[in-house]
mmCIF file with all atom_site columns, C-alpha atoms and ligand atoms in Angstrom:
data_model
loop_
_atom_site.group_PDB
_atom_site.id
_atom_site.type_symbol
_atom_site.label_atom_id
_atom_site.label_alt_id
_atom_site.label_comp_id
_atom_site.label_asym_id
_atom_site.label_entity_id
_atom_site.label_seq_id
_atom_site.pdbx_PDB_ins_code
_atom_site.Cartn_x
_atom_site.Cartn_y
_atom_site.Cartn_z
_atom_site.occupancy
_atom_site.B_iso_or_equiv
_atom_site.pdbx_formal_charge
_atom_site.auth_seq_id
_atom_site.auth_comp_id
_atom_site.auth_asym_id
_atom_site.auth_atom_id
_atom_site.pdbx_PDB_model_num
ATOM   1   C  CA  . MET Z 1 1   ? 14.639  16.354  -68.460 1.00 0.00 ? 207 MET Z CA  1
ATOM   2   C  CA  . ASP Z 1 2   ? 11.351  17.388  -69.892 1.00 0.00 ? 208 ASP Z CA  1
ATOM   3   C  CA  . LEU Z 1 3   ? 10.082  20.520  -68.210 1.00 0.00 ? 209 LEU Z CA  1
ATOM   4   C  CA  . PHE Z 1 4   ? 6.620   19.000  -68.005 1.00 0.00 ? 210 PHE Z CA  1
ATOM   5   C  CA  . LEU Z 1 5   ? 7.797   16.030  -65.909 1.00 0.00 ? 211 LEU Z CA  1
ATOM   6   C  CA  . ARG Z 1 6   ? 9.794   18.029  -63.376 1.00 0.00 ? 212 ARG Z CA  1
ATOM   7   C  CA  . PRO Z 1 7   ? 6.852   19.172  -61.151 1.00 0.00 ? 213 PRO Z CA  1
ATOM   8   C  CA  . TRP Z 1 8   ? 5.594   15.584  -60.998 1.00 0.00 ? 214 TRP Z CA  1
ATOM   9   C  CA  . LEU Z 1 9   ? 8.963   14.317  -59.936 1.00 0.00 ? 215 LEU Z CA  1
ATOM   10  C  CA  . ILE Z 1 10  ? 9.162   16.968  -57.256 1.00 0.00 ? 216 ILE Z CA  1
ATOM   11  C  CA  . ALA Z 1 11  ? 5.668   16.065  -56.091 1.00 0.00 ? 217 ALA Z CA  1
ATOM   12  C  CA  . ILE Z 1 12  ? 6.530   12.360  -55.857 1.00 0.00 ? 218 ILE Z CA  1
ATOM   13  C  CA  . CYS Z 1 13  ? 9.745   13.012  -54.035 1.00 0.00 ? 219 CYS Z CA  1
ATOM   14  C  CA  . THR Z 1 14  ? 8.028   15.353  -51.600 1.00 0.00 ? 220 THR Z CA  1
ATOM   15  C  CA  . GLY Z 1 15  ? 5.336   12.731  -51.038 1.00 0.00 ? 221 GLY Z CA  1
ATOM   16  C  CA  . ILE Z 1 16  ? 7.898   10.080  -50.201 1.00 0.00 ? 222 ILE Z CA  1
ATOM   17  C  CA  . GLY Z 1 17  ? 9.681   12.525  -47.963 1.00 0.00 ? 223 GLY Z CA  1
ATOM   18  C  CA  . LEU Z 1 18  ? 6.511   13.415  -46.097 1.00 0.00 ? 224 LEU Z CA  1
ATOM   19  C  CA  . SER Z 1 19  ? 5.364   9.828   -45.578 1.00 0.00 ? 225 SER Z CA  1
ATOM   20  C  CA  . THR Z 1 20  ? 8.792   8.960   -44.220 1.00 0.00 ? 226 THR Z CA  1
ATOM   21  C  CA  . THR Z 1 21  ? 8.447   11.805  -41.769 1.00 0.00 ? 227 THR Z CA  1
ATOM   22  C  CA  . VAL Z 1 22  ? 5.045   10.534  -40.671 1.00 0.00 ? 228 VAL Z CA  1
ATOM   23  C  CA  . ILE Z 1 23  ? 6.389   7.035   -40.089 1.00 0.00 ? 229 ILE Z CA  1
ATOM   24  C  CA  . ALA Z 1 24  ? 9.357   8.425   -38.216 1.00 0.00 ? 230 ALA Z CA  1
ATOM   25  C  CA  . ALA Z 1 25  ? 7.056   10.501  -36.021 1.00 0.00 ? 231 ALA Z CA  1
ATOM   26  C  CA  . ASP Z 1 26  ? 4.899   7.441   -35.308 1.00 0.00 ? 232 ASP Z CA  1
ATOM   27  C  CA  . MET Z 1 27  ? 7.860   5.409   -34.271 1.00 0.00 ? 233 MET Z CA  1
ATOM   28  C  CA  . SER Z 1 28  ? 9.208   8.097   -32.019 1.00 0.00 ? 234 SER Z CA  1
ATOM   29  C  CA  . THR Z 1 29  ? 5.778   8.538   -30.415 1.00 0.00 ? 235 THR Z CA  1
ATOM   30  C  CA  . THR Z 1 30  ? 5.743   4.849   -29.585 1.00 0.00 ? 236 THR Z CA  1
ATOM   31  C  CA  . ALA Z 1 31  ? 9.283   5.070   -28.365 1.00 0.00 ? 237 ALA Z CA  1
ATOM   32  C  CA  . ILE Z 1 32  ? 8.487   8.081   -26.223 1.00 0.00 ? 238 ILE Z CA  1
ATOM   33  C  CA  . SER Z 1 33  ? 5.385   6.563   -24.687 1.00 0.00 ? 239 SER Z CA  1
ATOM   34  C  CA  . GLU Z 1 34  ? 7.438   3.475   -23.983 1.00 0.00 ? 240 GLU Z CA  1
ATOM   35  C  CA  . ARG Z 1 35  ? 10.061  5.594   -22.294 1.00 0.00 ? 241 ARG Z CA  1
ATOM   36  C  CA  . ILE Z 1 36  ? 7.628   7.648   -20.199 1.00 0.00 ? 242 ILE Z CA  1
ATOM   37  C  CA  . LYS Z 1 37  ? 5.679   4.569   -19.116 1.00 0.00 ? 243 LYS Z CA  1
ATOM   38  C  CA  . PRO Z 1 38  ? 7.244   4.330   -15.631 1.00 0.00 ? 244 PRO Z CA  1
ATOM   39  C  CA  . VAL Z 1 39  ? 6.144   7.926   -15.014 1.00 0.00 ? 245 VAL Z CA  1
ATOM   40  C  CA  . GLY Z 1 40  ? 2.563   6.665   -15.182 1.00 0.00 ? 246 GLY Z CA  1
ATOM   41  C  CA  . ASN Z 1 41  ? 3.278   4.428   -12.185 1.00 0.00 ? 247 ASN Z CA  1
ATOM   42  C  CA  . VAL Z 1 42  ? 4.120   7.301   -9.893  1.00 0.00 ? 248 VAL Z CA  1
ATOM   43  C  CA  . HIS Z 1 43  ? 2.401   7.022   -6.539  1.00 0.00 ? 249 HIS Z CA  1
ATOM   44  C  CA  . ILE Z 1 44  ? -0.227  9.714   -6.060  1.00 0.00 ? 250 ILE Z CA  1
ATOM   45  C  CA  . GLU Z 1 45  ? -0.615  10.832  -2.492  1.00 0.00 ? 251 GLU Z CA  1
ATOM   46  C  CA  . GLY Z 1 46  ? -3.691  9.323   -0.913  1.00 0.00 ? 252 GLY Z CA  1
ATOM   47  C  CA  . SER Z 1 47  ? -3.895  6.413   -3.319  1.00 0.00 ? 253 SER Z CA  1
ATOM   48  C  CA  . THR Z 1 48  ? -2.843  2.898   -2.458  1.00 0.00 ? 254 THR Z CA  1
ATOM   49  C  CA  . PRO Z 1 49  ? 0.917   2.629   -2.841  1.00 0.00 ? 255 PRO Z CA  1
ATOM   50  C  CA  . ILE Z 1 50  ? 2.047   0.025   -5.338  1.00 0.00 ? 256 ILE Z CA  1
ATOM   51  C  CA  . THR Z 1 51  ? 4.603   -1.386  -2.962  1.00 0.00 ? 257 THR Z CA  1
ATOM   52  C  CA  . VAL Z 1 52  ? 2.599   -2.185  0.128   1.00 0.00 ? 258 VAL Z CA  1
ATOM   53  C  CA  . THR Z 1 53  ? 4.614   -5.292  0.907   1.00 0.00 ? 259 THR Z CA  1
ATOM   54  C  CA  . THR Z 1 54  ? 6.794   -3.653  3.547   1.00 0.00 ? 260 THR Z CA  1
ATOM   55  C  CA  . THR Z 1 55  ? 3.925   -2.699  5.825   1.00 0.00 ? 261 THR Z CA  1
ATOM   56  C  CA  . SER Z 1 56  ? 1.379   -5.402  4.998   1.00 0.00 ? 262 SER Z CA  1
ATOM   57  C  CA  . SER Z 1 57  ? 3.725   -8.342  5.507   1.00 0.00 ? 263 SER Z CA  1
ATOM   58  C  CA  . ARG Z 1 58  ? 4.386   -7.808  9.222   1.00 0.00 ? 264 ARG Z CA  1
ATOM   59  C  CA  . THR Z 1 59  ? 3.123   -10.613 11.386  1.00 0.00 ? 265 THR Z CA  1
ATOM   60  C  CA  . GLY Z 1 60  ? 0.938   -10.272 14.445  1.00 0.00 ? 266 GLY Z CA  1
ATOM   61  C  CA  . GLN Z 1 61  ? 3.900   -11.284 16.567  1.00 0.00 ? 267 GLN Z CA  1
ATOM   62  C  CA  . ALA Z 1 62  ? 6.147   -8.639  15.018  1.00 0.00 ? 268 ALA Z CA  1
ATOM   63  C  CA  . ILE Z 1 63  ? 3.566   -5.920  15.664  1.00 0.00 ? 269 ILE Z CA  1
ATOM   64  C  CA  . TYR Z 1 64  ? 2.952   -7.193  19.175  1.00 0.00 ? 270 TYR Z CA  1
ATOM   65  C  CA  . ASP Z 1 65  ? 6.638   -7.319  20.074  1.00 0.00 ? 271 ASP Z CA  1
ATOM   66  C  CA  . GLN Z 1 66  ? 7.288   -3.838  18.768  1.00 0.00 ? 272 GLN Z CA  1
ATOM   67  C  CA  . TYR Z 1 67  ? 4.168   -1.948  19.868  1.00 0.00 ? 273 TYR Z CA  1
ATOM   68  C  CA  . CYS Z 1 68  ? 1.962   -3.883  22.275  1.00 0.00 ? 274 CYS Z CA  1
ATOM   69  C  CA  . ALA Z 1 69  ? 4.341   -5.825  24.505  1.00 0.00 ? 275 ALA Z CA  1
ATOM   70  C  CA  . SER Z 1 70  ? 5.323   -2.808  26.622  1.00 0.00 ? 276 SER Z CA  1
ATOM   71  C  CA  . CYS Z 1 71  ? 1.844   -2.768  28.171  1.00 0.00 ? 277 CYS Z CA  1
ATOM   72  C  CA  . HIS Z 1 72  ? 0.391   -6.179  27.430  1.00 0.00 ? 278 HIS Z CA  1
ATOM   73  C  CA  . ASN Z 1 73  ? 3.310   -8.281  28.688  1.00 0.00 ? 279 ASN Z CA  1
ATOM   74  C  CA  . SER Z 1 74  ? 3.060   -6.995  32.251  1.00 0.00 ? 280 SER Z CA  1
ATOM   75  C  CA  . GLY Z 1 75  ? -0.541  -5.805  32.343  1.00 0.00 ? 281 GLY Z CA  1
ATOM   76  C  CA  . LEU Z 1 76  ? 0.497   -2.172  32.680  1.00 0.00 ? 282 LEU Z CA  1
ATOM   77  C  CA  . MET Z 1 77  ? -2.420  0.127   33.595  1.00 0.00 ? 283 MET Z CA  1
ATOM   78  C  CA  . GLY Z 1 78  ? -4.732  -2.874  33.669  1.00 0.00 ? 284 GLY Z CA  1
ATOM   79  C  CA  . ALA Z 1 79  ? -3.934  -4.038  30.130  1.00 0.00 ? 285 ALA Z CA  1
ATOM   80  C  CA  . PRO Z 1 80  ? -5.027  -7.652  29.576  1.00 0.00 ? 286 PRO Z CA  1
ATOM   81  C  CA  . LYS Z 1 81  ? -1.846  -9.749  29.565  1.00 0.00 ? 287 LYS Z CA  1
ATOM   82  C  CA  . LYS Z 1 82  ? -0.727  -11.634 26.494  1.00 0.00 ? 288 LYS Z CA  1
ATOM   83  C  CA  . GLY Z 1 83  ? -1.955  -15.233 26.469  1.00 0.00 ? 289 GLY Z CA  1
ATOM   84  C  CA  . ASP Z 1 84  ? -3.707  -14.881 29.859  1.00 0.00 ? 290 ASP Z CA  1
ATOM   85  C  CA  . ALA Z 1 85  ? -7.047  -16.609 29.369  1.00 0.00 ? 291 ALA Z CA  1
ATOM   86  C  CA  . ASP Z 1 86  ? -8.568  -15.081 32.524  1.00 0.00 ? 292 ASP Z CA  1
ATOM   87  C  CA  . ASP Z 1 87  ? -7.634  -11.564 31.452  1.00 0.00 ? 293 ASP Z CA  1
ATOM   88  C  CA  . TRP Z 1 88  ? -9.098  -12.071 28.001  1.00 0.00 ? 294 TRP Z CA  1
ATOM   89  C  CA  . ALA Z 1 89  ? -12.226 -14.193 28.560  1.00 0.00 ? 295 ALA Z CA  1
ATOM   90  C  CA  . ALA Z 1 90  ? -14.670 -11.332 29.170  1.00 0.00 ? 296 ALA Z CA  1
ATOM   91  C  CA  . ARG Z 1 91  ? -13.070 -9.157  26.498  1.00 0.00 ? 297 ARG Z CA  1
ATOM   92  C  CA  . VAL Z 1 92  ? -13.113 -11.860 23.823  1.00 0.00 ? 298 VAL Z CA  1
ATOM   93  C  CA  . SER Z 1 93  ? -16.787 -12.518 24.568  1.00 0.00 ? 299 SER Z CA  1
ATOM   94  C  CA  . GLN Z 1 94  ? -17.552 -8.983  23.312  1.00 0.00 ? 300 GLN Z CA  1
ATOM   95  C  CA  . GLY Z 1 95  ? -16.791 -10.336 19.841  1.00 0.00 ? 301 GLY Z CA  1
ATOM   96  C  CA  . ASP Z 1 96  ? -13.924 -9.806  17.422  1.00 0.00 ? 302 ASP Z CA  1
ATOM   97  C  CA  . ALA Z 1 97  ? -15.408 -6.647  15.937  1.00 0.00 ? 303 ALA Z CA  1
ATOM   98  C  CA  . VAL Z 1 98  ? -15.532 -4.846  19.302  1.00 0.00 ? 304 VAL Z CA  1
ATOM   99  C  CA  . LEU Z 1 99  ? -11.998 -5.928  20.188  1.00 0.00 ? 305 LEU Z CA  1
ATOM   100 C  CA  . ALA Z 1 100 ? -10.721 -4.711  16.845  1.00 0.00 ? 306 ALA Z CA  1
ATOM   101 C  CA  . LYS Z 1 101 ? -12.618 -1.424  17.141  1.00 0.00 ? 307 LYS Z CA  1
ATOM   102 C  CA  . HIS Z 1 102 ? -11.255 -0.752  20.632  1.00 0.00 ? 308 HIS Z CA  1
ATOM   103 C  CA  . ALA Z 1 103 ? -7.703  -1.560  19.584  1.00 0.00 ? 309 ALA Z CA  1
ATOM   104 C  CA  . ILE Z 1 104 ? -7.900  0.537   16.404  1.00 0.00 ? 310 ILE Z CA  1
ATOM   105 C  CA  . GLU Z 1 105 ? -9.737  3.547   17.823  1.00 0.00 ? 311 GLU Z CA  1
ATOM   106 C  CA  . GLY Z 1 106 ? -8.433  3.337   21.371  1.00 0.00 ? 312 GLY Z CA  1
ATOM   107 C  CA  . PHE Z 1 107 ? -10.266 2.436   24.567  1.00 0.00 ? 313 PHE Z CA  1
ATOM   108 C  CA  . ASN Z 1 108 ? -9.661  4.100   27.963  1.00 0.00 ? 314 ASN Z CA  1
ATOM   109 C  CA  . ALA Z 1 109 ? -5.906  3.746   28.644  1.00 0.00 ? 315 ALA Z CA  1
ATOM   110 C  CA  . MET Z 1 110 ? -5.517  1.624   25.512  1.00 0.00 ? 316 MET Z CA  1
ATOM   111 C  CA  . PRO Z 1 111 ? -4.071  4.034   22.888  1.00 0.00 ? 317 PRO Z CA  1
ATOM   112 C  CA  . ALA Z 1 112 ? -5.397  4.000   19.312  1.00 0.00 ? 318 ALA Z CA  1
ATOM   113 C  CA  . LYS Z 1 113 ? -3.627  1.277   17.334  1.00 0.00 ? 319 LYS Z CA  1
ATOM   114 C  CA  . GLY Z 1 114 ? -1.427  0.710   20.379  1.00 0.00 ? 320 GLY Z CA  1
ATOM   115 C  CA  . THR Z 1 115 ? 0.584   3.709   19.056  1.00 0.00 ? 321 THR Z CA  1
ATOM   116 C  CA  . CYS Z 1 116 ? 1.448   1.876   15.826  1.00 0.00 ? 322 CYS Z CA  1
ATOM   117 C  CA  . MET Z 1 117 ? 0.136   4.624   13.588  1.00 0.00 ? 323 MET Z CA  1
ATOM   118 C  CA  . ASP Z 1 118 ? 1.372   3.048   10.357  1.00 0.00 ? 324 ASP Z CA  1
ATOM   119 C  CA  . CYS Z 1 119 ? -0.243  -0.290  11.202  1.00 0.00 ? 325 CYS Z CA  1
ATOM   120 C  CA  . SER Z 1 120 ? -3.063  -1.347  8.923   1.00 0.00 ? 326 SER Z CA  1
ATOM   121 C  CA  . ASP Z 1 121 ? -6.295  -2.534  10.536  1.00 0.00 ? 327 ASP Z CA  1
ATOM   122 C  CA  . ASP Z 1 122 ? -5.371  -6.055  9.435   1.00 0.00 ? 328 ASP Z CA  1
ATOM   123 C  CA  . GLU Z 1 123 ? -2.049  -5.832  11.229  1.00 0.00 ? 329 GLU Z CA  1
ATOM   124 C  CA  . ILE Z 1 124 ? -3.762  -4.714  14.436  1.00 0.00 ? 330 ILE Z CA  1
ATOM   125 C  CA  . VAL Z 1 125 ? -6.171  -7.642  14.156  1.00 0.00 ? 331 VAL Z CA  1
ATOM   126 C  CA  . ALA Z 1 126 ? -3.210  -9.980  13.587  1.00 0.00 ? 332 ALA Z CA  1
ATOM   127 C  CA  . ALA Z 1 127 ? -1.571  -8.595  16.735  1.00 0.00 ? 333 ALA Z CA  1
ATOM   128 C  CA  . ILE Z 1 128 ? -4.809  -9.111  18.701  1.00 0.00 ? 334 ILE Z CA  1
ATOM   129 C  CA  . ASN Z 1 129 ? -5.061  -12.707 17.488  1.00 0.00 ? 335 ASN Z CA  1
ATOM   130 C  CA  . TYR Z 1 130 ? -1.469  -13.234 18.581  1.00 0.00 ? 336 TYR Z CA  1
ATOM   131 C  CA  . MET Z 1 131 ? -1.989  -11.783 22.065  1.00 0.00 ? 337 MET Z CA  1
ATOM   132 C  CA  . ILE Z 1 132 ? -5.269  -13.523 22.891  1.00 0.00 ? 338 ILE Z CA  1
ATOM   133 C  CA  . LYS Z 1 133 ? -3.885  -16.960 22.039  1.00 0.00 ? 339 LYS Z CA  1
ATOM   134 C  CA  . PRO Z 1 134 ? -3.395  -18.818 25.349  1.00 0.00 ? 340 PRO Z CA  1
ATOM   135 C  CA  . ASN Z 1 135 ? 0.292   -19.181 26.266  1.00 0.00 ? 341 ASN Z CA  1
HETATM 136 C  C1  . HEC F 2 .   ? 0.255   2.248   26.542  1.00 0.00 ? 201 HEC F C1  1
HETATM 137 C  C2  . HEC F 2 .   ? -0.103  0.890   26.888  1.00 0.00 ? 201 HEC F C2  1
HETATM 138 C  C3  . HEC F 2 .   ? -0.712  0.028   25.799  1.00 0.00 ? 201 HEC F C3  1
HETATM 139 C  C4  . HEC F 2 .   ? -0.197  -0.291  24.572  1.00 0.00 ? 201 HEC F C4  1
HETATM 140 C  C5  . HEC F 2 .   ? 1.124   0.168   23.941  1.00 0.00 ? 201 HEC F C5  1
HETATM 141 C  C6  . HEC F 2 .   ? -1.148  -1.191  23.963  1.00 0.00 ? 201 HEC F C6  1
HETATM 142 N  N1  . HEC F 2 .   ? -2.217  -1.398  24.774  1.00 0.00 ? 201 HEC F N1  1
HETATM 143 FE FE1 . HEC F 2 .   ? -3.863  -2.502  24.359  1.00 0.00 ? 201 HEC F FE1 1
HETATM 144 N  N2  . HEC F 2 .   ? -4.657  -2.021  26.168  1.00 0.00 ? 201 HEC F N2  1
HETATM 145 C  C7  . HEC F 2 .   ? -4.049  -1.222  27.117  1.00 0.00 ? 201 HEC F C7  1
HETATM 146 C  C8  . HEC F 2 .   ? -4.917  -1.087  28.281  1.00 0.00 ? 201 HEC F C8  1
HETATM 147 C  C9  . HEC F 2 .   ? -4.603  -0.315  29.532  1.00 0.00 ? 201 HEC F C9  1
HETATM 148 C  C10 . HEC F 2 .   ? -6.072  -1.837  27.977  1.00 0.00 ? 201 HEC F C10 1
HETATM 149 C  C11 . HEC F 2 .   ? -7.295  -2.016  28.843  1.00 0.00 ? 201 HEC F C11 1
HETATM 150 C  C12 . HEC F 2 .   ? -8.254  -0.880  28.558  1.00 0.00 ? 201 HEC F C12 1
HETATM 151 C  C13 . HEC F 2 .   ? -9.537  -1.019  29.394  1.00 0.00 ? 201 HEC F C13 1
HETATM 152 O  O1  . HEC F 2 .   ? -10.108 -2.114  29.426  1.00 0.00 ? 201 HEC F O1  1
HETATM 153 O  O2  . HEC F 2 .   ? -9.952  -0.018  29.971  1.00 0.00 ? 201 HEC F O2  1
HETATM 154 C  C14 . HEC F 2 .   ? -5.875  -2.404  26.655  1.00 0.00 ? 201 HEC F C14 1
HETATM 155 C  C15 . HEC F 2 .   ? -6.793  -3.206  26.018  1.00 0.00 ? 201 HEC F C15 1
HETATM 156 C  C16 . HEC F 2 .   ? -6.607  -3.777  24.769  1.00 0.00 ? 201 HEC F C16 1
HETATM 157 C  C17 . HEC F 2 .   ? -7.564  -4.623  24.118  1.00 0.00 ? 201 HEC F C17 1
HETATM 158 C  C18 . HEC F 2 .   ? -8.911  -5.049  24.662  1.00 0.00 ? 201 HEC F C18 1
HETATM 159 C  C19 . HEC F 2 .   ? -9.961  -4.066  24.256  1.00 0.00 ? 201 HEC F C19 1
HETATM 160 C  C20 . HEC F 2 .   ? -11.320 -4.477  24.810  1.00 0.00 ? 201 HEC F C20 1
HETATM 161 O  O3  . HEC F 2 .   ? -12.311 -4.212  24.124  1.00 0.00 ? 201 HEC F O3  1
HETATM 162 O  O4  . HEC F 2 .   ? -11.391 -5.067  25.901  1.00 0.00 ? 201 HEC F O4  1
HETATM 163 C  C21 . HEC F 2 .   ? -7.018  -4.987  22.929  1.00 0.00 ? 201 HEC F C21 1
HETATM 164 C  C22 . HEC F 2 .   ? -7.652  -5.883  21.878  1.00 0.00 ? 201 HEC F C22 1
HETATM 165 C  C23 . HEC F 2 .   ? -5.724  -4.357  22.839  1.00 0.00 ? 201 HEC F C23 1
HETATM 166 N  N3  . HEC F 2 .   ? -5.510  -3.614  23.970  1.00 0.00 ? 201 HEC F N3  1
HETATM 167 C  C24 . HEC F 2 .   ? -4.878  -4.493  21.774  1.00 0.00 ? 201 HEC F C24 1
HETATM 168 C  C25 . HEC F 2 .   ? -3.647  -3.866  21.683  1.00 0.00 ? 201 HEC F C25 1
HETATM 169 C  C26 . HEC F 2 .   ? -2.773  -4.013  20.550  1.00 0.00 ? 201 HEC F C26 1
HETATM 170 C  C27 . HEC F 2 .   ? -3.070  -4.855  19.333  1.00 0.00 ? 201 HEC F C27 1
HETATM 171 C  C28 . HEC F 2 .   ? -1.672  -3.259  20.799  1.00 0.00 ? 201 HEC F C28 1
HETATM 172 C  C29 . HEC F 2 .   ? -0.455  -3.066  19.945  1.00 0.00 ? 201 HEC F C29 1
HETATM 173 C  C30 . HEC F 2 .   ? -0.650  -2.748  18.542  1.00 0.00 ? 201 HEC F C30 1
HETATM 174 C  C31 . HEC F 2 .   ? -1.864  -2.631  22.107  1.00 0.00 ? 201 HEC F C31 1
HETATM 175 N  N4  . HEC F 2 .   ? -3.066  -3.034  22.598  1.00 0.00 ? 201 HEC F N4  1
HETATM 176 C  C32 . HEC F 2 .   ? -0.962  -1.770  22.697  1.00 0.00 ? 201 HEC F C32 1
HETATM 177 C  C33 . HEC F 2 .   ? -2.806  -0.619  27.009  1.00 0.00 ? 201 HEC F C33 1
HETATM 178 C  C34 . HEC F 2 .   ? -1.983  -0.674  25.914  1.00 0.00 ? 201 HEC F C34 1
#
């Protein structure tokens, strides 16, 4: 081979080699970002969890039965009884917002959230709606 051509050949070969490397790196970057994708879905403490279905899907009745019934079935400590229109009339007339506030924050012997500390505000409201419905 002509001595003059040899450097050119080397240059071309090196060029092909390098561009192949670049393409390979690109592909692996895509592959890596594809692989690490689920890591980006990690739940950060304090943010809204991605799977909220377990806590947000409980019905008012389920919350009531588990947390509120112990006091509100019998009227323990003066708790207004479930479905008792007389017990609830004056309380309901305060308006939904006051009822919700008292149930969520607590009110005299009524404990905050009726002790259901992992209940969302919506779940407490659902439980209230369930218990004020006339039997
Ligand atoms: C430890 C007993 C107890 C538990 C458990 C309890 N409550 Fe109560 N609740 C009370 C008592 C007592 C009152 C009456 C407080 C008063 O009027 O002084 C009350 C009152 C209320 C009121 C009326 C507030 C108002 O403004 O008149 C609502 C609404 C209520 N509770 C909702 C709930 C819900 C919802 C739960 C369950 C998630 C629950 N309670 C669990 C004892 C309880």
